[in-house]
Short mmCIF file of C-alpha atoms (C1' of nucleotides) in Angstrom, two decimals:
data_model
loop_
_atom_site.label_atom_id
_atom_site.label_comp_id
_atom_site.label_asym_id
_atom_site.label_seq_id
_atom_site.Cartn_x
_atom_site.Cartn_y
_atom_site.Cartn_z
CA MET M 1 -8.86 -1.71 27.60
CA GLY M 2 -7.84 0.13 24.58
CA ARG M 3 -5.70 3.28 24.03
CA ALA M 4 -6.79 6.18 25.61
CA PRO M 5 -8.16 8.99 22.67
CA CYS M 6 -5.75 11.18 21.26
CA CYS M 7 -8.40 14.05 22.09
CA ASP M 8 -11.89 13.97 23.32
CA LYS M 9 -13.81 13.06 20.03
CA ALA M 10 -16.84 14.23 20.78
CA ASN M 11 -15.66 17.81 21.13
CA VAL M 12 -13.56 18.26 18.18
CA LYS M 13 -15.20 19.08 14.42
CA ARG M 14 -13.74 16.82 11.95
CA GLY M 15 -14.54 16.94 8.23
CA PRO M 16 -13.26 19.15 4.74
CA TRP M 17 -11.57 22.35 7.03
CA SER M 18 -13.27 25.55 6.05
CA PRO M 19 -11.11 28.61 4.58
CA GLU M 20 -10.84 30.03 8.47
CA GLU M 21 -10.18 26.97 10.08
CA ASP M 22 -6.90 27.32 7.17
CA ALA M 23 -6.36 31.13 7.79
CA ALA M 24 -6.50 30.22 11.59
CA LEU M 25 -4.04 27.58 11.28
CA LYS M 26 -1.74 29.25 8.81
CA THR M 27 -1.49 32.39 11.09
CA TYR M 28 -0.86 30.18 14.25
CA VAL M 29 2.04 27.60 12.67
CA ASP M 30 3.52 30.85 10.88
CA SER M 31 3.94 33.20 13.85
CA HIS M 32 4.79 30.55 16.41
CA GLY M 33 5.60 27.32 14.55
CA THR M 34 4.65 23.57 15.67
CA GLY M 35 6.46 24.24 19.55
CA GLY M 36 6.86 20.36 18.62
CA ASN M 37 2.98 19.93 20.05
CA TRP M 38 0.47 19.48 17.45
CA ILE M 39 -1.45 18.11 20.44
CA ALA M 40 -1.84 21.74 22.63
CA LEU M 41 -1.46 23.86 18.97
CA PRO M 42 -5.59 23.71 18.00
CA LYS M 43 -5.93 24.65 21.77
CA LYS M 44 -3.76 26.94 21.39
CA ALA M 45 -4.72 28.70 17.46
CA GLY M 46 -8.59 28.99 18.71
CA LEU M 47 -9.37 25.57 16.38
CA ARG M 48 -11.55 22.92 17.69
CA ARG M 49 -9.90 20.10 16.18
CA CYS M 50 -8.02 17.01 16.61
CA GLY M 51 -3.80 17.37 17.13
CA LYS M 52 -3.63 15.06 14.31
CA SER M 53 -6.34 16.48 12.18
CA CYS M 54 -4.37 19.95 12.31
CA ARG M 55 -0.57 18.63 11.68
CA LEU M 56 -2.34 16.34 8.35
CA ARG M 57 -3.82 19.02 7.21
CA TRP M 58 -0.50 21.71 7.45
CA LEU M 59 1.70 18.98 6.09
CA ASN M 60 -0.61 18.06 3.52
CA TYR M 61 -2.07 21.21 2.22
CA LEU M 62 -0.78 24.06 3.84
CA ARG M 63 2.35 24.17 3.81
CA PRO M 64 4.44 26.94 2.03
CA ASP M 65 6.58 24.72 -0.35
CA ILE M 66 3.24 22.34 -1.43
CA LYS M 67 3.23 21.71 -5.13
CA HIS M 68 0.13 21.29 -5.89
CA GLY M 69 -0.84 19.94 -9.32
CA GLY M 70 -0.86 17.36 -11.68
CA PHE M 71 2.46 15.50 -11.72
CA THR M 72 5.09 15.51 -14.29
CA GLU M 73 6.41 12.54 -16.37
CA GLU M 74 9.77 12.72 -14.48
CA GLU M 75 7.76 11.53 -11.54
CA ASP M 76 6.14 9.30 -12.77
CA ASN M 77 9.33 7.44 -13.88
CA ILE M 78 10.41 8.88 -10.32
CA ILE M 79 7.77 7.10 -8.38
CA CYS M 80 7.97 4.26 -10.36
CA ASN M 81 11.38 3.73 -9.73
CA LEU M 82 10.94 4.18 -6.20
CA TYR M 83 8.31 1.79 -6.06
CA GLY M 84 9.96 -1.34 -7.82
CA GLN M 85 12.46 -0.95 -4.69
CA MET M 86 11.16 -0.24 -1.15
CA GLY M 87 7.23 -0.60 -1.99
CA SER M 88 4.72 1.70 -0.56
CA ARG M 89 6.88 3.17 1.35
CA TRP M 90 5.20 6.66 0.68
CA SER M 91 7.10 9.06 2.70
CA ALA M 92 10.34 8.20 1.56
CA ILE M 93 9.06 8.28 -2.06
CA ALA M 94 7.86 11.56 -1.30
CA SER M 95 10.59 12.59 0.18
CA LYS M 96 12.14 11.95 -3.51
CA LEU M 97 9.74 14.64 -4.61
CA HIS M 98 10.35 18.79 -4.17
CA GLY M 99 6.75 18.97 -2.58
CA ARG M 100 4.51 16.46 -3.24
CA THR M 101 3.59 14.99 -0.05
CA ASP M 102 2.79 10.63 0.87
CA ASN M 103 -1.07 11.21 0.87
CA ASP M 104 -0.36 12.34 -2.56
CA VAL M 105 1.92 9.73 -3.40
CA LYS M 106 0.05 7.42 -2.43
CA ASN M 107 -2.91 9.00 -3.83
CA TYR M 108 -1.84 9.17 -7.07
CA TRP M 109 -0.34 5.79 -7.35
CA ASN M 110 -3.56 4.15 -6.56
CA THR M 111 -5.71 5.76 -8.64
CA LYS M 112 -3.39 6.72 -11.72
CA LEU M 113 0.13 5.36 -11.84
CA LYS M 114 -0.92 1.77 -11.31
CA LYS M 115 -3.07 1.71 -14.24
CA LYS M 116 -0.15 3.30 -16.05
CA MET M 117 1.89 0.61 -14.83
CA ILE M 118 -0.44 -1.90 -16.07
CA ALA M 119 -0.91 -0.45 -19.98
CA GLY M 120 2.43 -0.49 -20.39
CA LYS M 121 2.78 3.36 -20.05
CA VAL M 122 4.89 3.18 -18.07
CA CYS M 123 7.06 0.45 -15.94
CA LEU M 124 9.12 0.03 -12.88
CA LYS M 125 12.57 0.48 -13.27
CA THR M 126 13.28 -2.70 -11.03
CA PHE M 127 15.24 -5.24 -12.99
CA THR M 128 15.80 -5.71 -16.80
CA GLU M 129 16.83 -9.21 -18.58
CA ASN M 130 20.14 -9.05 -17.43
CA GLY M 131 19.73 -7.32 -14.26
CA ILE M 132 21.38 -3.93 -15.04
CA LEU M 133 19.19 -0.70 -14.20
CA PRO M 134 17.55 1.26 -17.95
CA SER M 135 18.78 4.78 -17.50
CA THR M 136 15.37 5.52 -18.93
CA SER M 137 11.69 4.09 -17.93
CA THR M 138 10.27 2.22 -21.09
CA PRO M 139 7.33 -0.23 -21.98
CA LEU M 140 8.35 -3.48 -21.78
CA PRO M 141 8.32 -5.09 -25.55
CA THR M 142 5.90 -8.06 -25.49
CA ASN M 143 6.79 -10.61 -23.95
CA GLN M 144 10.62 -9.45 -23.09
CA SER M 145 11.49 -12.16 -20.25
CA LEU M 146 13.37 -11.01 -17.46
CA ASN M 147 15.47 -13.49 -15.10
CA ILE M 148 14.34 -12.87 -11.71
CA GLN M 149 17.91 -13.84 -10.59
CA ASN M 150 19.03 -10.37 -11.42
CA SER M 151 15.96 -8.53 -9.07
CA PRO M 152 17.67 -6.28 -6.84
CA PHE M 153 15.57 -7.96 -4.56
CA ASN M 154 16.67 -11.44 -4.59
CA ALA M 155 20.25 -11.07 -5.60
CA SER M 156 22.01 -7.66 -4.65
CA PRO M 157 22.78 -7.95 -1.01
CA ASN M 158 22.76 -3.53 -1.04
CA GLN M 159 19.36 -2.99 -2.68
CA THR M 160 17.25 -6.19 -1.13
CA LEU M 161 14.54 -4.11 0.83
CA VAL M 162 12.39 -6.83 1.00
CA PRO M 163 12.98 -10.29 2.46
CA PRO M 164 13.43 -12.57 -0.59
CA ILE M 165 11.70 -16.21 0.05
CA LEU M 166 14.65 -18.37 0.93
CA GLU M 167 13.09 -20.01 3.81
CA ALA M 168 13.12 -23.60 4.24
CA ASN M 169 12.43 -25.55 7.23
CA ASP M 170 11.50 -29.34 8.06
CA ASN M 171 7.70 -28.77 6.78
CA ASN M 172 7.61 -25.97 4.26
CA ALA M 173 10.84 -26.54 2.23
CA PHE M 174 10.55 -22.88 0.20
CA THR M 175 13.78 -22.41 -1.96
CA ILE M 176 14.65 -20.34 -4.97
CA ASP M 177 14.39 -21.53 -8.57
CA GLN M 178 17.99 -21.00 -10.35
CA ASN M 179 16.14 -21.30 -13.94
CA SER M 180 13.38 -19.96 -14.36
CA PHE M 181 12.42 -16.50 -15.98
CA ILE M 182 9.32 -14.62 -15.87
CA SER M 183 7.65 -12.77 -19.38
CA PHE M 184 5.22 -10.49 -19.11
CA ASP M 185 2.01 -11.26 -22.23
CA GLN M 186 0.97 -7.26 -22.70
CA THR M 187 -1.91 -8.67 -24.69
CA ASN M 188 -3.32 -10.21 -21.72
CA HIS M 189 -1.98 -8.75 -19.21
CA HIS M 190 -0.69 -12.04 -17.72
CA GLU M 191 2.81 -12.41 -16.26
CA VAL M 192 4.28 -16.15 -16.44
CA MET M 193 6.73 -17.75 -15.55
CA HIS M 194 8.86 -20.25 -17.37
CA GLY M 195 10.88 -23.28 -16.54
CA GLY M 196 12.32 -25.13 -13.61
CA ALA M 197 9.08 -25.34 -11.72
CA ALA M 198 10.71 -28.53 -10.31
CA SER M 199 13.13 -27.03 -8.01
CA SER M 200 11.18 -23.67 -7.24
CA ARG M 201 7.75 -24.61 -4.29
CA ILE M 202 6.42 -24.19 -1.49
CA ASN M 203 5.61 -27.60 0.53
CA LYS M 204 1.64 -26.91 1.65
CA ASN M 205 0.49 -27.42 4.48
CA THR M 206 -1.81 -30.52 4.34
CA ASN M 207 -3.60 -29.38 7.11
CA ASP M 208 -5.53 -26.77 4.74
CA ASN M 209 -6.90 -29.27 2.12
CA ASN M 210 -10.14 -28.85 3.06
CA SER M 211 -10.19 -24.74 3.02
CA ASN M 212 -12.34 -23.22 0.75
CA SER M 213 -12.03 -19.14 1.65
CA HIS M 214 -8.30 -19.10 3.29
CA MET M 215 -5.71 -19.05 0.53
CA VAL M 216 -3.01 -17.76 2.85
CA SER M 217 -2.64 -18.08 6.29
CA LEU M 218 0.15 -16.74 8.80
CA SER M 219 2.22 -18.02 11.44
CA GLN M 220 3.08 -14.37 12.27
CA GLU M 221 3.87 -14.19 15.96
CA GLY M 222 2.17 -11.71 17.87
CA SER M 223 -0.02 -10.16 15.12
CA SER M 224 -3.66 -9.99 15.26
CA SER M 225 -4.23 -9.58 11.68
CA ILE M 226 -2.39 -9.41 8.32
CA SER M 227 -4.60 -6.44 6.74
CA ASP M 228 -2.44 -6.02 3.20
CA SER M 229 -0.67 -7.82 0.47
CA SER M 230 2.20 -5.83 1.38
CA SER M 231 2.83 -7.53 5.09
CA ILE M 232 2.46 -11.20 3.04
CA ALA M 233 5.19 -10.72 0.89
CA MET M 234 7.49 -9.02 3.74
CA ASN M 235 6.49 -11.71 6.26
CA TYR M 236 6.69 -14.65 2.86
CA ASN M 237 9.30 -16.68 4.37
CA LYS M 238 6.82 -18.00 7.56
CA CYS M 239 3.69 -18.65 4.40
CA VAL M 240 2.25 -21.80 4.63
CA VAL M 241 0.04 -21.26 1.07
CA SER M 242 -3.05 -22.86 0.96
CA GLN M 243 -5.50 -22.97 -2.32
CA PRO M 244 -9.81 -23.11 -2.57
CA GLN M 245 -10.46 -26.35 -3.30
CA GLN M 246 -12.03 -25.45 -7.17
CA GLN M 247 -8.20 -24.84 -7.65
CA GLN M 248 -7.20 -27.23 -6.45
CA GLN M 249 -8.51 -29.57 -8.77
CA GLN M 250 -6.62 -27.96 -11.89
CA GLN M 251 -4.43 -29.80 -12.88
CA SER M 252 -2.59 -29.67 -16.38
CA ASP M 253 0.97 -29.18 -18.21
CA GLU M 254 -0.11 -26.12 -19.13
CA SER M 255 -0.37 -25.17 -14.97
CA MET M 256 3.28 -25.39 -14.95
CA ASP M 257 2.93 -21.50 -16.55
CA LYS M 258 1.99 -19.13 -13.32
CA PHE M 259 2.41 -16.27 -11.15
CA MET M 260 1.68 -14.90 -8.14
CA ASP M 261 -0.09 -11.49 -7.38
CA PHE M 262 0.80 -9.88 -4.66
CA GLY M 263 -0.76 -6.63 -4.93
CA PHE M 264 2.56 -4.73 -5.89
CA GLY M 265 2.08 -4.80 -9.65
CA PHE M 266 3.93 -6.21 -12.01
CA PRO M 267 6.89 -6.34 -11.93
CA TYR M 268 7.07 -6.22 -7.95
CA ASP M 269 5.31 -8.78 -7.24
CA PHE M 270 7.35 -11.75 -9.51
CA ALA M 271 10.64 -9.97 -7.78
CA ASN M 272 9.14 -10.93 -4.13
CA GLY M 273 6.46 -13.96 -4.90
CA ALA M 274 6.64 -15.15 -8.39
CA ASN M 275 9.12 -17.23 -8.78
CA CYS M 276 7.95 -20.23 -6.74
CA HIS M 277 5.99 -23.17 -7.52
CA TYR M 278 3.42 -25.08 -4.56
CA GLU M 279 2.35 -28.37 -4.25
CA ARG M 280 0.56 -30.54 -1.69
CA VAL M 281 2.73 -33.51 -0.45
CA GLY M 282 2.59 -35.95 -3.00
CA GLU M 283 0.54 -33.83 -5.70
CA VAL M 284 1.55 -31.16 -7.97
CA PHE M 285 -0.89 -28.36 -8.69
CA ALA M 286 -0.21 -25.11 -10.17
CA PRO M 287 -2.96 -22.70 -10.27
CA GLU M 288 -2.53 -19.66 -13.18
CA TRP M 289 -2.88 -17.02 -10.85
CA VAL M 290 -2.73 -16.58 -7.16
CA ASP M 291 -4.22 -13.29 -6.20
CA PHE M 292 -3.21 -12.39 -2.54
CA SER M 293 -4.63 -8.96 -2.73
CA TYR M 294 -8.07 -10.38 -2.11
CA ALA M 295 -7.36 -13.82 0.06
CA ASP M 296 -9.15 -14.09 3.47
CA ILE M 297 -5.82 -14.04 5.76
CA LYS M 298 -5.77 -14.82 9.43
CA PRO M 299 -2.84 -15.78 11.34
CA HIS M 300 -1.71 -19.16 11.22
"C1'" DA I 1 -31.19 16.60 -18.60
"C1'" DA I 2 -30.83 13.14 -15.38
"C1'" DC I 3 -28.73 9.17 -13.30
"C1'" DG I 4 -25.30 5.87 -12.05
"C1'" DA I 5 -20.52 4.12 -12.15
"C1'" DA I 6 -16.32 5.57 -12.05
"C1'" DA I 7 -12.43 8.41 -10.52
"C1'" DT I 8 -10.07 11.23 -7.42
"C1'" DC I 9 -8.26 13.55 -2.94
"C1'" DA I 10 -9.13 14.92 1.75
"C1'" DA I 11 -9.53 13.38 6.20
"C1'" DC I 12 -9.40 9.66 9.25
"C1'" DC I 13 -8.04 5.37 11.91
"C1'" DG I 14 -4.96 2.25 14.06
"C1'" DC I 15 -0.72 1.23 15.01
"C1'" DA I 16 4.08 1.02 15.59
"C1'" DG I 17 8.54 3.68 16.98
"C1'" DT I 18 10.00 7.17 19.40
"C1'" DG I 19 11.06 10.67 23.09
"C1'" DT I 20 9.62 11.62 27.57
"C1'" DT I 21 9.01 10.99 32.72
"C1'" DC T 1 12.22 0.16 33.24
"C1'" DA T 2 7.53 0.72 32.95
"C1'" DA T 3 3.89 4.10 31.73
"C1'" DC T 4 1.89 7.56 29.02
"C1'" DA T 5 2.53 10.54 25.58
"C1'" DC T 6 3.01 12.01 20.86
"C1'" DT T 7 4.65 11.87 15.86
"C1'" DG T 8 4.99 9.30 11.93
"C1'" DC T 9 2.98 6.28 8.59
"C1'" DG T 10 0.39 3.21 5.64
"C1'" DG T 11 -4.03 1.36 4.92
"C1'" DT T 12 -8.74 3.14 3.89
"C1'" DT T 13 -13.17 5.55 3.98
"C1'" DG T 14 -16.15 8.50 2.00
"C1'" DA T 15 -17.93 12.68 -0.04
"C1'" DT T 16 -17.24 15.33 -4.06
"C1'" DT T 17 -16.57 15.38 -8.85
"C1'" DT T 18 -16.15 13.68 -13.80
"C1'" DC T 19 -17.66 10.77 -17.22
"C1'" DG T 20 -20.46 8.06 -19.50
"C1'" DT T 21 -24.86 6.38 -21.11
#
DNA sequence: AACGAAATCAACCGCAGTGTT
DNA sequence: CAACACTGCGGTTGATTTCGT
């Protein structure tokens, strides 16, 4: 038995709002406020809408201080900067942009800004070669190296917003490499890790050897499913990584250059997961690309 | 002009957290 | 303290618009 629905779905209107509905909602909120109760509001306002729908319409569109229209370059930089620090906490990011909603920021990031960043037109102000945040957001020069150890994600106790990869236990050793660094090949949009692979590793759970599709399993307690790459990173210290057989066969000297894509975008991925290397017991393998954002994920 | 593909963004969904009874 | 109600959030969907051929 699931949770009771917030409204009678059979008797509420869905889909785009008409100008009349907008006017009714705006008039009501202007004169009465929300009363702190969105569930009861539609009935009082004479709307056949779900309370949640009214709230969303008000917050994302009708609110008087909403800013419509394109984002400025300054806003781009703020979003990139904050995304680099906190990931997809859209409401927190939107709160730093006057008149923008979380939905706006999220849509803007997913449709435009992420692509801009990949194209090198903007970059996250996350960390630099010497670990100091730059004062302005500038594209990374080709082959610029980034010292992961100076990333705020795993270096600064005051700025750590995502758990660093530090977990180690009897079965799944998991250490941070102290000597690696990352470069970004802007020609091929490749993120490349250099050096120190031997000390940065996840020991693979050998039970997953035969899996073709389950690239990632999570040992997250009490969770029925993990649906996104953010979740992987946030719970990464409980991960066991396995590989499709086809990729397991790729073993060569070149394979020591590698990265993992958590779907955050460069360099955020690296701050959380790229600086690692994994192996089967007694057999090193290191594919060049491990894209968790498309992985088939299930509870371990 | 017509069509399909890609991009956009408003709206919905389900879950987690918090307050209230 | 448990059950319930409600809000807020992030992820996803799908209708509409724009772009490219």
